[in-house]
Amino acid sequence: MLKLSYELSKISGFPPRFANLLKKLKILTVKDMLWHFPFRYEDFSSVVKIADLKLHESATISGLVKRIATRRSWRRNIFIVEALVADETGTIKAIWFNQPYITKSLQPGRLINFAGKVAFSNEELILSNPTFELINNEAEVKHTAGLIPIYPETKGLTSKGLRYLTKIILKNIEPLKEFLPAEVLKKNNLPELTSAFRNIHFPKSIEQADQAKKRFAFDDLFLLQLNNLKIKMALAKEKAPALNIDQSYLDGIIKDLPFELTKSQSVSLKEIIGNLATAKPMNRLLQGDVGSGKTVVAAIAALITAKNDKQTAFMAPTEVLARQHYQTLIKIFGKLSVGIGILTGSESRSFYGEGLEAKVSRPKLLKEIEDGNIKIIVGTHAIISGGKDRKPVQFKDLALAIVDEQHRFGVEQRAALVKQEIHPGEETTIHFLSMSATPIPRTLSLTLFGDLDLSIIDELPIGRKAIITKVVAPENRKKAYEFVSQQIKAGRQAFVICPRIQAAEENEETKLDDRRKLWLEIKNVTEEYEKLSKQIFPNFRVAMLHGKMKSSEKAKIMTEFSTSQIDILVSTSVVEVGVDVPNAAIMMIEGADRFGLAQLYQFRGRVGRGEHQSFCLLFTDSSSQSTQQRLNALLKAKNGFELAEEDLKLRGPGQFIGSKQTGIPDLAMKSLNNIELIKTARESALGIIKKDPELKPYPVLRVALAQFQEKIHLE
């Protein structure tokens, strides 16, 4: 009997050629083989007589091979195999292209099943490229006369070969241990594991296949929810610093703000402050629309932490965004004279109040942090994780970690982050607040952030004007440039976003496939900068920004743009998040069809932050229906959450969040649109874990969960 852990290459009698080909599909073990699911099924269940075949029909016939021959089409330079098949009602030709080996497999006089689509050629019906198999009374058919699974393939290994191998493994596999509790199977009407495998690979009906898919999607969602809930329950048992909330101090901070907090900002702040006041570690996601004011809410939480003589690590994914947060803090809260520092790969500064800001050496800033003088430390994630040749920052008394724009930050990583070694050998649990300006649909929030409490800011600051968004047709490009010119002359500034950095070398194109060549045709920053600065806007100050520039160069350009020394900034997506230039009123996006909706929404959010009316111009040369559908969704969406739901529908979860970042298997990923399945998986997981968080009554489930945790951790 075969065990799931057996390596295919070491199984006696397993063809080495197949084992090498399967490696290309990352199929190394028996388990990998079983979990290599079909992505669709050909319905050849209808077995008909030749005389009853109809054009465009998919069907199976049983017939004798009367003759078979191969000929060469010199005009098209391909081999054509042609067989004449007969039953008692008539004859039909079966034709294959570029498969000369078939003549050795099909011999005249043999009774064969042929399954394929009926086509029309040379004024007669034919079977085009049909699947076939020898009819043997002792053998079960695998490739015809039923629902035939079609798998992801690789060169040299077709679905026919994969069906053959899968059938052998299913017949010889050891009895599989069911890990889902019986009550969960019954409540959710799910097939048991062995049946599910049989029915996903070789179903007798589409209903059987769908039920099997549901079972495997449920498995992954259920295990993911179990993992989330276990982390959440484990954190609830930990102790974190319970902060004293000085209400008069808090009221004073809010009163002195240069603007009024929105209702949802106030609600979110109340939820966060409520967490900080308890001895249980906060583990919360603050989700808000672009420009909704998440940073201010998080900053107030950091100030409350500082009031308790404790420290906050405020982390951002890029140095540009880290610098933006630092500047926001000292600009809005500088009068409070709280020690604030910024620490990135290229910059270290300290701020102790108005007129008390200085550029300091990294060692000096690290010492001030370790001594507890700096209460709020802003920087990239290297603050806590360290770097290639750098140790993590040592804090005197870290109590709060704020992580911005980390919607792909894994559950295990978040859990590790809230437990920090403040001093060598001394571990403590801290409060954790994650922020995301990328609105996540509720289905994904329930799944990916099941371990987090959720606060939502779903309204823009009072008085903010809606951004006028237009799709610019190629023939209207000149008019758009004229409009931008008028706006700049009126004192405004503009962003121009391009998908690539450099043009391709000429000889590079000869080595690339058509898809890659198409990508190389997209406008790039270097060429666009040259064109705009020398041809289109020669009288304006144009600058270029991209991720390959040195940090010091990027900082200089962003400072000049923020202080209106630059009129037009041509950039890659490095400005996607966090950049705040109130005077920037124009966002031009080249190749808009190459970006996801959420990313386009982020770009648009870089403007509309000041008193002036702002505009977003979307340039695309594509006239495809899907492009127009996506861009129209951006025009119509009232807010980022509405747009995120539409983006999820149009692109699917894998593209929306990046399937490689999550570790979520394919079937579960495809099921993230199924809110009901997610809910039932979560309810079932909650019911099981309430009985025993350690899952002692369910030993097989414990093993399955451990294997799942290892998988998503590695991915």
XYZ file of C-alpha atoms in Angstrom:
715
model
C 0.000 0.000 0.000
C 1.184 3.490 -0.815
C 1.634 6.066 1.932
C 1.031 9.776 1.351
C 4.632 10.563 2.259
C 6.186 8.211 -0.318
C 8.348 9.933 -2.911
C 7.188 8.999 -6.384
C 10.738 8.584 -7.682
C 11.424 5.916 -5.034
C 8.296 3.819 -5.593
C 9.165 0.474 -7.147
C 8.024 0.316 -10.753
C 7.148 4.013 -11.014
C 8.441 5.190 -14.421
C 11.452 7.516 -13.891
C 10.427 9.540 -16.954
C 7.114 10.402 -15.297
C 8.790 11.249 -11.990
C 11.078 13.774 -13.699
C 8.187 15.376 -15.574
C 6.073 15.589 -12.421
C 8.838 17.544 -10.699
C 8.118 20.378 -13.124
C 4.602 20.521 -11.629
C 6.080 20.379 -8.101
C 4.623 16.888 -7.669
C 7.169 14.898 -5.686
C 5.118 12.663 -3.367
C 1.969 10.556 -3.426
C 0.261 13.345 -1.476
C 1.282 15.923 -4.072
C -0.186 13.702 -6.766
C -3.528 13.340 -5.027
C -3.728 17.079 -4.340
C -3.039 17.928 -7.986
C -6.690 18.599 -8.764
C -8.373 18.957 -12.172
C -9.200 22.536 -13.106
C -12.097 21.453 -15.363
C -13.895 18.394 -16.777
C -14.725 17.348 -20.334
C -18.205 15.866 -20.467
C -17.902 12.750 -22.610
C -20.556 10.891 -20.641
C -22.849 10.797 -23.639
C -21.998 7.571 -25.532
C -23.687 7.778 -28.944
C -23.817 5.964 -32.235
C -21.851 7.440 -35.118
C -24.997 8.106 -37.109
C -26.375 10.222 -34.237
C -23.359 12.543 -33.856
C -24.087 16.269 -34.190
C -21.822 19.180 -35.114
C -20.046 20.858 -32.125
C -21.216 18.069 -29.804
C -18.826 16.564 -27.226
C -19.423 12.827 -27.123
C -17.944 9.335 -26.867
C -18.280 6.680 -29.561
C -17.272 3.014 -29.483
C -16.019 1.662 -32.779
C -13.595 -0.505 -34.704
C -10.540 1.086 -36.258
C -10.874 0.224 -39.967
C -7.688 1.912 -41.131
C -5.136 4.490 -39.924
C -2.513 6.510 -41.769
C -0.146 9.458 -41.340
C 0.442 12.151 -43.920
C 2.489 15.338 -44.004
C 0.920 18.678 -44.764
C 3.784 20.438 -46.546
C 1.927 23.717 -46.740
C 1.486 23.918 -42.957
C 4.492 21.691 -42.163
C 2.608 19.434 -39.753
C 1.859 15.710 -39.418
C -1.767 14.643 -39.740
C -2.950 11.277 -38.383
C -6.247 10.081 -39.813
C -8.219 7.023 -38.643
C -11.472 5.644 -40.030
C -13.734 4.392 -37.224
C -16.899 2.343 -37.744
C -19.815 1.031 -35.733
C -23.019 -0.652 -36.879
C -24.545 2.720 -37.866
C -21.803 4.230 -39.994
C -18.222 5.576 -40.156
C -16.413 8.761 -39.162
C -12.864 10.039 -39.444
C -10.833 10.859 -36.339
C -8.043 13.366 -37.019
C -5.024 14.397 -34.903
C -2.416 17.055 -35.637
C 1.321 16.668 -34.903
C 0.888 13.411 -32.982
C 2.483 10.814 -35.317
C 2.996 8.334 -32.452
C -0.755 7.654 -32.462
C -0.348 5.303 -35.437
C 1.535 2.916 -33.130
C -1.175 3.080 -30.462
C -4.172 2.478 -32.736
C -4.218 -0.725 -34.741
C -6.881 -1.704 -37.280
C -9.394 -4.201 -35.954
C -9.249 -3.019 -32.328
C -12.382 -1.852 -30.479
C -11.673 1.637 -29.169
C -13.520 4.394 -27.340
C -13.045 7.836 -28.882
C -14.077 10.967 -26.969
C -13.944 14.410 -28.480
C -15.721 17.254 -30.203
C -17.498 16.834 -33.501
C -16.191 19.266 -36.128
C -16.702 19.853 -39.863
C -13.906 19.417 -42.395
C -13.945 18.936 -46.183
C -17.742 18.762 -46.192
C -17.935 15.923 -43.654
C -18.179 15.458 -39.886
C -14.974 14.462 -38.082
C -13.756 13.912 -34.541
C -11.047 16.521 -33.935
C -8.111 15.462 -31.705
C -10.195 12.938 -29.739
C -9.010 11.179 -26.612
C -9.055 7.406 -27.025
C -8.627 4.203 -25.031
C -8.795 0.476 -25.694
C -12.004 -1.156 -24.496
C -11.207 -4.064 -22.210
C -13.954 -5.807 -20.274
C -11.661 -6.132 -17.261
C -10.478 -2.512 -17.215
C -12.328 0.583 -16.080
C -12.295 3.426 -18.598
C -10.350 6.509 -17.520
C -10.337 8.804 -20.538
C -13.725 8.353 -22.222
C -17.417 7.647 -21.613
C -17.750 9.938 -18.610
C -16.642 13.199 -17.015
C -12.977 13.400 -17.929
C -10.683 15.441 -15.651
C -8.378 17.990 -17.281
C -5.310 18.858 -15.185
C -2.636 21.553 -15.216
C -0.070 19.945 -17.548
C 3.583 20.229 -18.476
C 5.459 19.560 -21.686
C 5.666 15.803 -22.184
C 2.917 14.981 -19.685
C -0.695 15.437 -20.708
C -3.914 15.060 -18.755
C -4.173 11.544 -20.160
C -0.905 10.591 -18.490
C -1.921 12.308 -15.255
C -5.242 10.440 -15.237
C -3.391 7.155 -15.700
C -1.026 7.844 -12.783
C -3.735 9.200 -10.494
C -5.911 6.126 -11.091
C -3.070 3.810 -10.085
C -2.373 5.799 -6.909
C -6.038 5.877 -5.881
C -6.224 2.091 -6.259
C -3.098 1.469 -4.195
C -3.240 4.172 -1.519
C -3.445 3.161 2.136
C -6.746 3.944 3.923
C -6.795 7.697 4.511
C -7.396 9.035 8.009
C -10.330 11.428 8.186
C -9.266 14.565 10.051
C -12.512 16.542 9.978
C -14.626 15.742 13.058
C -17.750 13.710 12.285
C -20.010 16.513 13.534
C -18.391 18.980 11.128
C -18.842 16.632 8.161
C -22.479 16.039 9.048
C -23.360 19.671 9.774
C -21.877 20.925 6.509
C -22.988 17.955 4.372
C -19.442 17.191 3.246
C -18.160 13.893 1.778
C -15.557 11.998 3.762
C -11.955 12.244 2.595
C -11.616 9.052 0.518
C -14.864 9.720 -1.364
C -13.849 13.335 -1.922
C -10.594 12.269 -3.594
C -12.352 9.751 -5.797
C -15.027 12.254 -6.772
C -12.728 15.166 -7.518
C -10.517 13.087 -9.801
C -13.081 10.753 -11.376
C -16.594 12.040 -10.696
C -19.679 10.379 -12.091
C -21.475 13.726 -12.195
C -20.701 17.429 -11.980
C -22.572 17.469 -8.650
C -20.111 14.926 -7.231
C -17.163 17.013 -8.470
C -18.619 20.204 -6.980
C -19.193 18.567 -3.600
C -15.615 17.269 -3.591
C -14.270 20.740 -4.465
C -16.376 22.204 -1.684
C -14.914 19.672 0.751
C -11.296 20.515 -0.092
C -11.920 24.264 -0.126
C -13.657 23.908 3.248
C -10.671 21.942 4.590
C -8.230 24.772 3.959
C -10.589 27.523 5.121
C -11.426 25.521 8.244
C -7.747 24.933 9.091
C -6.922 28.587 8.405
C -9.711 29.701 10.762
C -8.551 27.214 13.401
C -5.060 28.653 13.102
C -6.352 32.227 13.435
C -8.542 31.395 16.436
C -5.752 29.530 18.228
C -3.442 32.526 17.817
C -6.180 34.882 18.992
C -6.930 32.744 22.073
C -3.240 32.339 22.855
C -2.705 36.104 22.704
C -5.721 36.664 24.954
C -3.875 34.734 27.662
C -0.778 36.904 27.346
C -0.169 39.986 29.442
C 0.522 43.382 27.883
C 1.054 46.781 29.508
C -2.312 48.209 30.612
C -1.995 51.912 29.833
C -3.539 54.636 31.932
C -5.842 56.786 29.800
C -5.644 60.394 30.930
C -8.937 61.653 29.502
C -8.089 65.331 29.911
C -4.790 64.784 28.037
C -6.623 62.895 25.298
C -9.301 65.589 25.019
C -6.572 68.230 24.788
C -4.839 66.414 21.912
C -8.092 66.137 19.968
C -9.056 69.762 20.690
C -5.726 71.070 19.411
C -5.948 69.231 16.092
C -6.127 71.566 13.064
C -9.238 69.679 11.922
C -12.210 67.861 13.400
C -12.114 64.064 13.631
C -14.771 62.286 11.586
C -17.280 60.049 13.334
C -15.562 56.847 12.174
C -12.153 58.208 13.225
C -13.566 58.868 16.700
C -15.134 55.380 16.905
C -11.892 53.702 15.768
C -9.844 55.741 18.270
C -12.218 54.741 21.063
C -11.822 51.049 20.144
C -8.019 51.335 20.097
C -7.822 53.273 23.361
C -10.128 50.691 24.939
C -7.666 47.942 23.973
C -4.656 49.864 25.280
C -6.328 50.271 28.652
C -6.490 46.502 29.222
C -3.750 44.085 30.193
C -4.548 41.925 27.162
C -2.480 42.656 24.038
C -4.314 44.588 21.349
C -4.250 42.824 17.977
C -6.205 45.141 15.684
C -6.427 46.139 12.026
C -7.275 49.779 11.314
C -8.680 49.804 7.817
C -9.520 53.051 6.084
C -10.008 54.640 2.728
C -7.176 56.560 1.066
C -6.754 59.875 2.888
C -9.285 58.978 5.594
C -6.930 59.889 8.442
C -5.641 56.577 9.802
C -2.203 58.017 10.595
C -3.666 60.641 12.940
C -5.656 58.005 14.846
C -2.584 55.778 15.167
C -0.444 58.765 16.197
C -2.839 59.636 19.032
C -2.502 56.045 20.283
C 1.288 56.483 20.186
C 1.013 59.743 22.187
C -1.122 58.019 24.849
C 1.593 55.360 25.022
C 4.274 58.055 25.423
C 2.204 59.706 28.177
C 2.595 56.400 30.050
C 6.398 56.719 29.649
C 6.438 53.818 27.161
C 7.555 53.524 23.560
C 5.944 52.980 20.163
C 7.531 51.503 17.039
C 5.811 53.015 13.993
C 6.768 50.919 10.959
C 6.191 51.517 7.244
C 7.083 49.390 4.180
C 9.164 52.103 2.472
C 11.484 54.907 3.525
C 9.320 57.383 1.601
C 6.277 56.459 3.673
C 8.265 56.322 6.926
C 9.502 59.866 6.281
C 5.920 60.955 5.550
C 4.708 59.591 8.895
C 7.571 61.270 10.734
C 6.784 64.626 9.141
C 3.064 64.248 9.908
C 3.846 63.547 13.569
C 6.103 66.564 14.079
C 3.844 68.827 12.016
C 0.595 68.038 13.857
C 1.874 67.051 17.294
C 5.200 68.919 17.473
C 3.967 71.282 20.223
C 3.604 68.359 22.646
C 7.401 68.041 22.912
C 7.406 64.234 22.772
C 10.669 62.572 21.748
C 10.208 61.359 18.158
C 12.850 59.680 16.005
C 13.126 58.386 12.462
C 15.428 55.495 11.649
C 15.841 54.144 8.117
C 18.711 52.796 6.068
C 19.659 56.312 4.993
C 18.398 58.607 7.731
C 18.439 59.029 11.490
C 16.884 62.089 13.143
C 15.577 63.056 16.547
C 12.890 65.588 17.476
C 12.142 66.872 20.990
C 9.917 69.855 20.191
C 9.766 72.924 17.956
C 13.285 74.055 17.079
C 14.721 70.890 18.619
C 15.099 68.659 15.568
C 18.518 67.380 14.559
C 20.177 64.928 12.236
C 22.057 62.490 14.479
C 24.273 59.492 13.938
C 22.663 56.068 13.976
C 24.566 54.956 17.115
C 23.481 58.120 18.955
C 19.822 57.632 18.020
C 19.966 53.973 19.020
C 21.343 55.023 22.411
C 18.527 57.574 22.865
C 15.979 54.864 22.043
C 17.573 52.368 24.410
C 17.639 54.997 27.183
C 13.932 55.673 26.622
C 14.317 59.324 25.574
C 12.755 58.687 22.156
C 9.151 57.634 22.733
C 7.959 57.237 19.133
C 10.345 55.562 16.666
C 9.367 55.798 13.004
C 11.039 53.691 10.345
C 10.883 50.629 8.133
C 10.356 47.116 9.477
C 14.069 46.793 10.105
C 13.389 48.681 13.365
C 12.343 45.415 14.953
C 13.649 42.760 12.580
C 17.095 44.279 12.125
C 19.005 44.131 8.858
C 21.732 42.242 7.043
C 24.520 43.412 9.338
C 22.422 45.153 11.971
C 20.852 43.992 15.185
C 17.242 44.951 15.968
C 16.761 48.192 17.868
C 16.841 47.770 21.637
C 13.965 49.557 23.373
C 13.745 50.583 26.987
C 10.018 49.901 27.278
C 8.241 49.128 23.997
C 4.471 48.860 24.455
C 2.948 49.456 21.000
C 3.845 48.415 17.449
C 2.093 50.153 14.550
C 2.568 48.539 11.134
C 1.389 50.458 8.077
C 0.346 49.017 4.712
C 0.949 45.413 5.638
C -2.239 43.728 4.442
C -0.059 40.832 3.333
C 1.653 40.530 6.692
C 1.110 36.853 7.623
C -0.715 35.615 10.713
C 2.406 33.928 12.071
C 4.519 37.046 11.440
C 2.001 39.226 13.275
C 1.919 36.798 16.181
C 5.716 36.868 16.381
C 5.790 40.657 16.222
C 3.616 41.216 19.290
C 6.041 39.137 21.367
C 9.244 41.130 21.408
C 12.588 40.833 23.146
C 12.955 44.354 24.527
C 16.231 43.536 26.264
C 18.361 40.467 25.522
C 16.729 37.416 27.105
C 13.678 39.395 28.240
C 10.525 38.767 26.206
C 7.303 40.707 26.581
C 3.997 41.003 24.732
C 3.107 44.340 23.215
C 0.016 45.924 21.700
C -0.211 45.609 17.912
C -2.006 47.914 15.464
C -1.912 47.236 11.729
C -3.083 49.851 9.229
C -4.182 49.352 5.649
C -5.304 51.873 3.062
C -6.052 49.006 0.692
C -9.690 48.213 1.456
C -10.156 44.473 1.928
C -13.537 42.876 1.127
C -15.250 41.291 4.101
C -14.676 37.764 2.786
C -10.915 38.312 2.798
C -10.959 40.084 6.157
C -12.709 37.124 7.769
C -10.154 34.755 6.270
C -6.813 36.536 6.178
C -7.313 38.630 9.312
C -9.368 36.235 11.401
C -6.972 36.734 14.311
C -7.405 40.523 14.273
C -10.096 42.800 15.647
C -11.242 45.248 12.991
C -11.701 49.027 13.089
C -12.921 50.778 9.946
C -12.681 54.429 8.893
C -15.186 54.634 6.059
C -15.498 58.393 5.488
C -13.201 61.140 4.281
C -12.248 64.227 6.308
C -14.869 66.962 6.457
C -14.741 69.340 3.478
C -12.686 67.018 1.234
C -13.692 67.446 -2.430
C -14.408 64.420 -4.616
C -11.678 63.802 -7.213
C -12.887 64.167 -10.801
C -11.751 61.055 -12.689
C -11.647 60.673 -16.479
C -10.514 57.951 -18.893
C -8.541 59.701 -21.650
C -8.822 58.200 -25.131
C -5.620 58.249 -27.256
C -7.057 60.928 -29.557
C -7.634 63.259 -26.562
C -4.095 63.097 -25.174
C -3.142 66.553 -26.514
C -6.200 68.131 -24.874
C -5.273 66.449 -21.595
C -1.760 67.901 -21.763
C -3.232 71.362 -22.383
C -5.478 70.956 -19.355
C -2.539 69.910 -17.158
C -0.562 72.903 -18.411
C -3.382 75.260 -17.375
C -3.525 73.712 -13.904
C 0.225 74.067 -13.355
C 0.138 77.681 -14.517
C -2.576 78.208 -11.875
C -0.102 76.987 -9.243
C -0.973 73.302 -8.969
C 1.371 70.276 -9.246
C 1.034 66.939 -11.021
C 2.006 63.294 -10.655
C 2.629 61.113 -13.727
C 2.675 57.375 -12.961
C 4.320 54.813 -15.284
C 4.499 51.012 -14.874
C 8.193 50.460 -15.750
C 11.574 52.048 -15.049
C 13.767 51.512 -18.126
C 13.222 50.805 -21.798
C 14.322 47.396 -23.044
C 17.602 46.920 -24.811
C 17.002 46.225 -28.490
C 18.614 42.802 -28.390
C 16.597 41.898 -25.300
C 13.404 41.681 -27.316
C 14.729 38.878 -29.475
C 14.952 36.613 -26.414
C 11.458 37.244 -25.101
C 8.037 35.806 -25.768
C 5.178 37.901 -27.150
C 3.657 38.535 -23.736
C 6.933 39.906 -22.400
C 7.438 42.025 -25.520
C 4.009 43.555 -24.983
C 5.001 44.459 -21.443
C 8.175 46.106 -22.744
C 6.090 48.399 -24.931
C 4.428 49.984 -21.903
C 5.488 53.516 -21.173
C 8.351 53.744 -18.736
C 9.556 56.398 -16.397
C 12.833 57.189 -18.153
C 11.319 57.722 -21.590
C 8.276 59.529 -20.210
C 10.471 61.889 -18.198
C 12.537 62.707 -21.309
C 9.421 63.305 -23.409
C 7.561 65.425 -20.850
C 10.523 67.523 -19.769
C 11.873 68.240 -23.278
C 8.849 68.079 -25.597
C 5.520 68.449 -23.787
C 6.285 70.657 -20.763
C 9.712 72.230 -21.451
C 8.792 75.361 -19.477
C 7.906 73.468 -16.293
C 10.108 71.846 -13.654
C 9.905 68.071 -14.230
C 11.600 65.422 -12.047
C 11.813 61.639 -12.025
C 11.401 59.164 -9.134
C 11.700 55.377 -9.037
C 12.593 52.575 -6.660
C 16.093 51.979 -8.019
C 17.265 55.438 -7.006
C 19.309 55.903 -3.833
C 17.303 56.722 -0.709
C 18.990 60.091 -0.411
C 18.016 60.978 -3.997
C 14.401 59.936 -3.402
C 14.255 61.951 -0.185
C 15.632 65.043 -1.939
C 13.123 64.813 -4.795
C 10.153 64.244 -2.469
C 11.193 67.220 -0.343
C 11.457 69.435 -3.426
C 8.067 68.226 -4.685
C 6.465 68.776 -1.274
C 7.817 72.342 -1.154
C 6.588 73.138 -4.716
C 10.083 73.274 -6.240
C 8.957 70.632 -8.754
C 5.872 71.013 -10.964
C 5.565 67.501 -12.397
C 6.831 64.309 -10.781
C 7.178 61.300 -13.118
C 7.240 58.184 -10.965
C 6.696 54.444 -10.647
C 4.385 52.987 -8.020
C 6.860 54.071 -5.318
C 4.333 56.861 -4.610
C 1.423 54.422 -4.356
C 0.932 54.868 -0.623
C 1.390 57.542 1.975
C 2.772 60.469 -0.032
C 0.939 63.618 1.043
C 1.392 66.760 -1.070
C -1.703 68.989 -0.600
C -0.845 71.204 -3.586
C -0.723 68.232 -5.986
C -4.042 68.316 -7.837
C -3.362 66.247 -10.975
C -2.773 62.492 -11.127
C -1.933 61.186 -14.624
C -1.664 57.394 -14.896
C -0.071 55.934 -18.020
C -0.952 52.336 -18.935
C -3.854 52.406 -16.473
C -5.007 48.998 -17.739
C -1.785 47.473 -16.333
C -2.657 48.249 -12.718
C -5.176 46.627 -10.397
C -8.193 48.666 -9.317
C -6.997 48.902 -5.731
C -3.631 50.230 -6.911
C -5.282 52.794 -9.200
C -7.380 53.888 -6.254
C -4.233 54.324 -4.178
C -2.643 56.458 -6.888
C -5.737 58.633 -7.147
C -5.626 59.119 -3.381
C -2.288 60.946 -3.695
C -4.241 64.003 -4.891
C -7.349 65.672 -3.482
C -5.659 66.381 -0.154
C -5.780 70.159 -0.324
C -8.324 72.908 -0.843
C -8.193 72.807 -4.646
C -10.290 70.656 -6.951
C -8.254 67.603 -8.012
C -8.314 65.441 -11.127
C -7.251 61.893 -12.036
C -6.588 61.171 -15.733
C -6.381 57.519 -16.804
C -4.479 56.903 -20.055
C -4.843 53.595 -21.893
C -4.460 52.424 -25.485
C -6.541 49.323 -24.756
C -10.083 49.169 -26.059
C -10.851 45.724 -24.623
C -14.148 45.223 -22.842
C -12.477 44.002 -19.650
C -10.287 47.128 -19.485
C -13.251 49.425 -19.940
C -15.219 47.471 -17.333
C -12.434 47.818 -14.770
C -11.807 51.505 -15.396
C -15.532 52.287 -15.324
C -15.692 50.588 -11.913
C -13.119 53.138 -10.702
C -15.232 55.992 -12.068
C -18.418 54.767 -10.393
C -17.173 53.517 -7.009
C -18.261 55.722 -4.105
C -15.450 54.535 -1.846
C -12.529 52.150 -1.660
C -14.503 49.363 -0.005
C -17.049 49.304 -2.807
C -14.234 49.294 -5.350
C -12.431 46.461 -3.563
C -15.513 44.262 -3.797
C -15.734 44.947 -7.534
C -11.997 44.320 -7.995
C -12.338 40.981 -6.225
C -15.143 39.974 -8.607
C -13.261 41.057 -11.725
C -9.787 39.719 -10.940
C -10.413 36.969 -8.417
C -8.753 36.608 -4.998
C -5.424 35.270 -6.286
C -4.629 38.414 -8.275
C -6.317 40.712 -5.754
C -4.089 39.842 -2.806
C -1.283 37.900 -4.447
C -1.716 34.200 -3.861
C 2.019 33.642 -3.353
C 2.016 35.947 -0.345
C -0.693 34.110 1.562
C 0.177 30.431 1.394
C -3.524 29.725 0.830
C -4.025 26.714 -1.485
C -5.720 27.226 -4.852
C -9.165 25.846 -4.066
C -9.447 27.881 -0.883
C -8.201 30.936 -2.755
C -10.943 30.536 -5.362
C -13.482 30.149 -2.563
C -12.707 33.529 -1.015
C -15.623 34.925 -2.999
C -17.909 32.472 -1.197
C -18.866 34.331 1.980
C -21.208 31.547 3.118
C -18.497 28.887 2.941
C -16.115 31.146 4.876
C -18.764 31.768 7.529
C -19.579 28.083 7.946
C -15.866 27.213 8.107
C -15.355 29.853 10.792
C -18.419 28.753 12.779
C -17.284 25.123 12.621
C -13.753 26.039 13.694
C -15.107 28.113 16.586
C -17.364 25.263 17.701
C -14.474 22.786 17.749
C -11.942 25.056 19.438
C -14.407 26.072 22.166
C -14.596 22.418 23.232
C -10.831 22.232 23.638
C -8.337 24.844 22.371
C -5.638 22.168 22.333
C -7.792 19.846 20.169
C -7.004 16.846 22.417
C -10.230 15.002 21.443
C -9.168 15.318 17.785
C -5.622 13.895 17.410
C -5.826 13.497 13.617
C -7.047 17.087 13.283
C -4.130 18.284 15.427
C -1.683 16.638 13.019
C -3.473 18.118 9.986
C -3.414 21.590 11.559
C 0.303 21.326 12.364
C 1.054 20.342 8.753
C -1.100 23.218 7.476
C 0.652 25.714 9.771
C 4.025 24.546 8.499
C 2.866 24.935 4.896
C 1.539 28.500 5.220
C 4.559 29.447 7.319
C 6.946 28.231 4.609
C 4.990 29.960 1.857
